[in-house]
Coordinates of C-alpha atoms and ligand atoms in Angstrom, one line a residue:
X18 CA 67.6 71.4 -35.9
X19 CA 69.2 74.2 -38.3
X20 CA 71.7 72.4 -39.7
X21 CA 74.4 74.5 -38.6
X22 CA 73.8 73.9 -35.0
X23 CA 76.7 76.2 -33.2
X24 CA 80.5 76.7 -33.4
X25 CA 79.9 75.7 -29.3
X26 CA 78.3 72.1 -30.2
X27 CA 77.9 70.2 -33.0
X28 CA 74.6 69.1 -34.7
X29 CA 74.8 65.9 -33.2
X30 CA 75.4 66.5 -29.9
X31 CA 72.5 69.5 -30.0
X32 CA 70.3 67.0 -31.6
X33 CA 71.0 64.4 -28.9
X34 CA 70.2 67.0 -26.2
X35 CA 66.9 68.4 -27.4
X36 CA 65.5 64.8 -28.5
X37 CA 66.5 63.8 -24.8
X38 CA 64.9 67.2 -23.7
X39 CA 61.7 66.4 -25.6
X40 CA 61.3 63.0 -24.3
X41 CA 61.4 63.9 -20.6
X42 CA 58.1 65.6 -21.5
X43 CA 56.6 62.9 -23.5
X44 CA 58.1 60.4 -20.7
X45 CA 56.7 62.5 -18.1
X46 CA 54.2 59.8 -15.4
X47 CA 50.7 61.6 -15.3
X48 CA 49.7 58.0 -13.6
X49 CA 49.0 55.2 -13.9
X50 CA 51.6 54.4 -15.8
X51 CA 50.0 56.9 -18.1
X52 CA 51.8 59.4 -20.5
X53 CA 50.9 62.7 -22.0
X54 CA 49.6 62.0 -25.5
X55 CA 51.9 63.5 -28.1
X56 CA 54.5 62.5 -30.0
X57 CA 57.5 64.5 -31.5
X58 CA 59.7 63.3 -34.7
X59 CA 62.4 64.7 -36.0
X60 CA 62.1 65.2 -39.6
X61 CA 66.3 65.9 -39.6
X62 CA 68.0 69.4 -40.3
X63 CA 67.0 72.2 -42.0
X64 CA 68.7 75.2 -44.4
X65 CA 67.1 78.5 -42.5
X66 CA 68.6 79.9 -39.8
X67 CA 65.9 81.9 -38.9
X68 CA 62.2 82.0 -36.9
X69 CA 59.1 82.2 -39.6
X70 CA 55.8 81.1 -39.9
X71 CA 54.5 81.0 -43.5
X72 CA 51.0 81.3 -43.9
X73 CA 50.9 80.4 -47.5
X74 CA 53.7 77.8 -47.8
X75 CA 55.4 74.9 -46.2
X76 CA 57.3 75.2 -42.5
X77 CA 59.9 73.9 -40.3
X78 CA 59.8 74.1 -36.8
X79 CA 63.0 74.8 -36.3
X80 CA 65.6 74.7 -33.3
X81 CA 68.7 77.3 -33.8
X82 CA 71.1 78.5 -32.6
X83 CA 72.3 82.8 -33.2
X84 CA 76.0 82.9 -32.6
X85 CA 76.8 86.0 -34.0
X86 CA 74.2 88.4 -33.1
X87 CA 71.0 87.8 -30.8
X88 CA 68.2 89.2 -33.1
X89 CA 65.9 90.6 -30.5
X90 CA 65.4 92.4 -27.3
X91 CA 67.4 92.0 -24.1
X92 CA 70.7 89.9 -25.7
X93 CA 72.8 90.3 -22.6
X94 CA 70.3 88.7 -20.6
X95 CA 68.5 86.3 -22.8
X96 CA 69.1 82.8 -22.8
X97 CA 66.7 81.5 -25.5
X98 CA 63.5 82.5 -26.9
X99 CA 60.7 80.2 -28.3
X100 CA 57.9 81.6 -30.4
X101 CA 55.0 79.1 -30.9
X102 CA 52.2 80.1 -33.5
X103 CA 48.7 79.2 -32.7
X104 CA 45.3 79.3 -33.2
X105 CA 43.5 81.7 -30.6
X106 CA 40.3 79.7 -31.2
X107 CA 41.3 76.0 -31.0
X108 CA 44.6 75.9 -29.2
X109 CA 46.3 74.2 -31.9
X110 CA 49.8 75.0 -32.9
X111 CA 50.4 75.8 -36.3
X112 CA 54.5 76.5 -35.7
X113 CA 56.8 76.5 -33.1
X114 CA 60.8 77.9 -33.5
X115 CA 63.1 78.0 -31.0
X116 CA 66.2 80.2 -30.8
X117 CA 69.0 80.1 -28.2
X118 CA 71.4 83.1 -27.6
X119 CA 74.9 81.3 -28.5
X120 CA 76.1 85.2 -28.7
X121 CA 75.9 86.0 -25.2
X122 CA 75.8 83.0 -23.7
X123 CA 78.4 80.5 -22.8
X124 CA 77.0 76.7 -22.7
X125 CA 78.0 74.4 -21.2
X126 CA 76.4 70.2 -20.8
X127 CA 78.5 68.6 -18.5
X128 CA 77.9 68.6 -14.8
X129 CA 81.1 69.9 -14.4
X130 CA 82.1 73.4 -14.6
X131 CA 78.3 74.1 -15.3
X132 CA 77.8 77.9 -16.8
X133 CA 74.2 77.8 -18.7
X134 CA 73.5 74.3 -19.0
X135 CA 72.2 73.3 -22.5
X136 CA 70.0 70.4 -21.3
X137 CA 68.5 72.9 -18.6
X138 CA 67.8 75.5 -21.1
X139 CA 66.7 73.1 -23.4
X140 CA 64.3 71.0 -21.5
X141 CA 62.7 74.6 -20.3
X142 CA 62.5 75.1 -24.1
X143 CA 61.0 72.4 -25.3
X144 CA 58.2 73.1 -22.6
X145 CA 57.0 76.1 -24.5
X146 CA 57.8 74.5 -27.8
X147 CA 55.0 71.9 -26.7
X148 CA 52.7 75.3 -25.6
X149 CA 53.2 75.5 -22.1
X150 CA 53.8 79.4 -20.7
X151 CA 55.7 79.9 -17.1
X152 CA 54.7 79.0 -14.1
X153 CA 54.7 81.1 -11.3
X154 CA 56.0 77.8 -9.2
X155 CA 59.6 78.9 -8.2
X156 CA 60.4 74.9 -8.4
X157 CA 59.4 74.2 -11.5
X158 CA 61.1 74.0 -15.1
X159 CA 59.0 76.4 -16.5
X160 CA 59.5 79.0 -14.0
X161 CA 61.3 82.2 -16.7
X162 CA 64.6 82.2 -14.4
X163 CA 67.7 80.4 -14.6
X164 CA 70.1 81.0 -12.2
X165 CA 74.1 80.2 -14.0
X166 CA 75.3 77.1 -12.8
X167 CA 72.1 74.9 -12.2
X168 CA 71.0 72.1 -13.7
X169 CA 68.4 71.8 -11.9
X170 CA 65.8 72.9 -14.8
X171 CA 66.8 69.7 -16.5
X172 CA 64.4 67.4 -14.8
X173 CA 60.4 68.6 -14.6
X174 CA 58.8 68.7 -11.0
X175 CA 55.5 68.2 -9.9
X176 CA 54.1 71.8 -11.4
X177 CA 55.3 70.8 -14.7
X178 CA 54.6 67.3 -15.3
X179 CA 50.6 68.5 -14.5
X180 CA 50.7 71.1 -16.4
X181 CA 51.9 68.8 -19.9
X182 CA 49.8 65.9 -18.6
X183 CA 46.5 68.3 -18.6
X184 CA 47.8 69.9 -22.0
X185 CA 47.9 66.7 -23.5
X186 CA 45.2 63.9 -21.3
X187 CA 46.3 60.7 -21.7
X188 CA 44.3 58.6 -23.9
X189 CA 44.0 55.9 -26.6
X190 CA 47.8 55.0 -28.1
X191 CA 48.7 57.5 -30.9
X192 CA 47.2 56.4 -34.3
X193 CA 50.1 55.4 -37.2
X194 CA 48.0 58.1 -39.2
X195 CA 48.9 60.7 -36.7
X196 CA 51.2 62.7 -39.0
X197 CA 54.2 64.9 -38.1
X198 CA 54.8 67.0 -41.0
X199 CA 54.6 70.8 -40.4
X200 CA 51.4 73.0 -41.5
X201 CA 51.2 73.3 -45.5
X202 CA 54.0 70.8 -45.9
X203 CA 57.8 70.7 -44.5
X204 CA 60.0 73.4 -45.9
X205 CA 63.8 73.0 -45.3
X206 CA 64.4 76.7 -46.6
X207 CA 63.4 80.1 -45.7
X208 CA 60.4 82.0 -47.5
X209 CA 59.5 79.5 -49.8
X210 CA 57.1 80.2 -52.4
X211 CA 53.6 80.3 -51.8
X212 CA 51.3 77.3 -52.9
X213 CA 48.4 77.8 -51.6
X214 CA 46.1 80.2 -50.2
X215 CA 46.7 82.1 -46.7
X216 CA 44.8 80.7 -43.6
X217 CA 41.2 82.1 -43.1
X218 CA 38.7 83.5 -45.6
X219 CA 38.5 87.6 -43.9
X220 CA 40.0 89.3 -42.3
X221 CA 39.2 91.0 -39.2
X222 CA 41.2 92.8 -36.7
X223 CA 39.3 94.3 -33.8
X224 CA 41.0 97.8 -33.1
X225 CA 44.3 97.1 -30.9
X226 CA 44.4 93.4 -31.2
X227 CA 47.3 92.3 -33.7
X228 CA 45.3 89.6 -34.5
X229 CA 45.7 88.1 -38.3
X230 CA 43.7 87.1 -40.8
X231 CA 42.5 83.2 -40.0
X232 CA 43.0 84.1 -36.1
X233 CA 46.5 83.0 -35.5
X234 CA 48.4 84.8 -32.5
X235 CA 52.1 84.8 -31.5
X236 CA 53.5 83.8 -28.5
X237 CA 57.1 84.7 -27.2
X238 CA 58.6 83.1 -24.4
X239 CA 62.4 84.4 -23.5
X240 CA 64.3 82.2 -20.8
X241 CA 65.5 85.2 -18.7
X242 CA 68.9 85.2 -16.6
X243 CA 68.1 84.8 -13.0
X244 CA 69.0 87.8 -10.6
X245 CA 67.9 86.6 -7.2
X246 CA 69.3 83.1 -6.0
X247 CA 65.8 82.8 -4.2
X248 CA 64.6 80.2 -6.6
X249 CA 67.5 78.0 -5.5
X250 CA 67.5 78.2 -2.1
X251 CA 63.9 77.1 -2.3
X252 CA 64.2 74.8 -4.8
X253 CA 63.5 70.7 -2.9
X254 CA 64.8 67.8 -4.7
X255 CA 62.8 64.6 -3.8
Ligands
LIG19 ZN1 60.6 80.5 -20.8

């Protein structure tokens, strides 16, 4: 978490809500009593308040909050935007940052009096932070909607908890070795100095394709406000 967290909830309570968001996905049954095979730590807060991805330094993937202004596109009806880093080759994620719209948008994490429920928009969140894109199923957490006043995003369905359990098969219990620090080192701060060289050894970029050096790609998922309440009405609870 960016240490700040927001003047609508603390750090520890926003830390409490996306470690509990988190672990629905890494608690999530695949069968057998079997769970998806990834692990997320919290290395504790962090000084920069912003999204980055430093090629030639150390990196946070960081969880903030913008209470002042909403940086990008569509602020009156953005809920939260996470931008994951990755390798187009491999699949694996080199960053992942995750910004909510504390701006424009009114949270709320009670079940009463629900507005844009934190742990909803979180869990939804932390989907993409763990590199899963929307789902066309209308039921499911990672469908790009919300509709104000649900809380129904907070638990996954059926479409979601397939989609994290084929992302990450179960397997073999995670290795001690498996380590959690960010690519080229954890960085509290924002543009730290460079110590080493950039990803990749060329650099080619086919004509159109914003494609860097090393063949890292962007993806940005914004949690959009709902405008039809046809995802509710055909939402079933089991
Ligand atoms: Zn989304």
């Amino acid at each position: 978490m960016q240490k700040d967290a927001s003047v609508q909830i603390d750090l520890d309570d926003a830390t409490q809500i996306f470690v509990d968001s988190f672990k629905k996905w890494t608690d999530a049954d695949c069968g057998d009593g079997k769970h998806p095979r990834i692990k997320v730590v919290n290395l504790g807060p962090v000084e920069c308040k912003a999204h980055e991805y430093n090629k030639k330094a150390g990196n946070a993937n960081v969880i903030l909050f913008h209470d002042d202004v909403w940086p990008h596109a569509g602020a009156g009806s953005t809920l939260a935007l996470t931008t994951v880093t990755y390798n187009v080759d491999t699949g694996e994620i080199y960053d992942a940052d995750m910004e909510l719209n504390g701006a424009n948008v009114e949270f709320t994490t009670g079940i009463d009096n629900v507005l844009y429920d934190l742990p909803s928009i979180a869990t939804h969140e932390t989907g993409h932070f763990l590199g899963l894109s929307h789902s066309a199923d209308g039921t499911a957490t990672m469908f790009a909607d919300y509709m104000p006043g649900s809380t129904e995003l907070g638990s996954l369905e059926n479409d979601d908890i397939e989609g994290i359990c084929a992302a990450y098969p179960p397997g073999d219990p995670i290795p001690a070795s498996c380590d959690p620090t960010p690519r080229r080192g954890f960085e509290s701060q924002c543009n730290p100095p460079e110590i080493t060289p950039e990803d990749g050894s060329c650099c080619t970029t086919a004509p159109g394709a914003p494609r860097s050096a090393g063949g890292s790609a962007l993806a940005a998922l914004a949690l959009a406000l709902g405008l039809a309440a046809k995802r509710r009405a055909e939402r079933t609870r089991p």
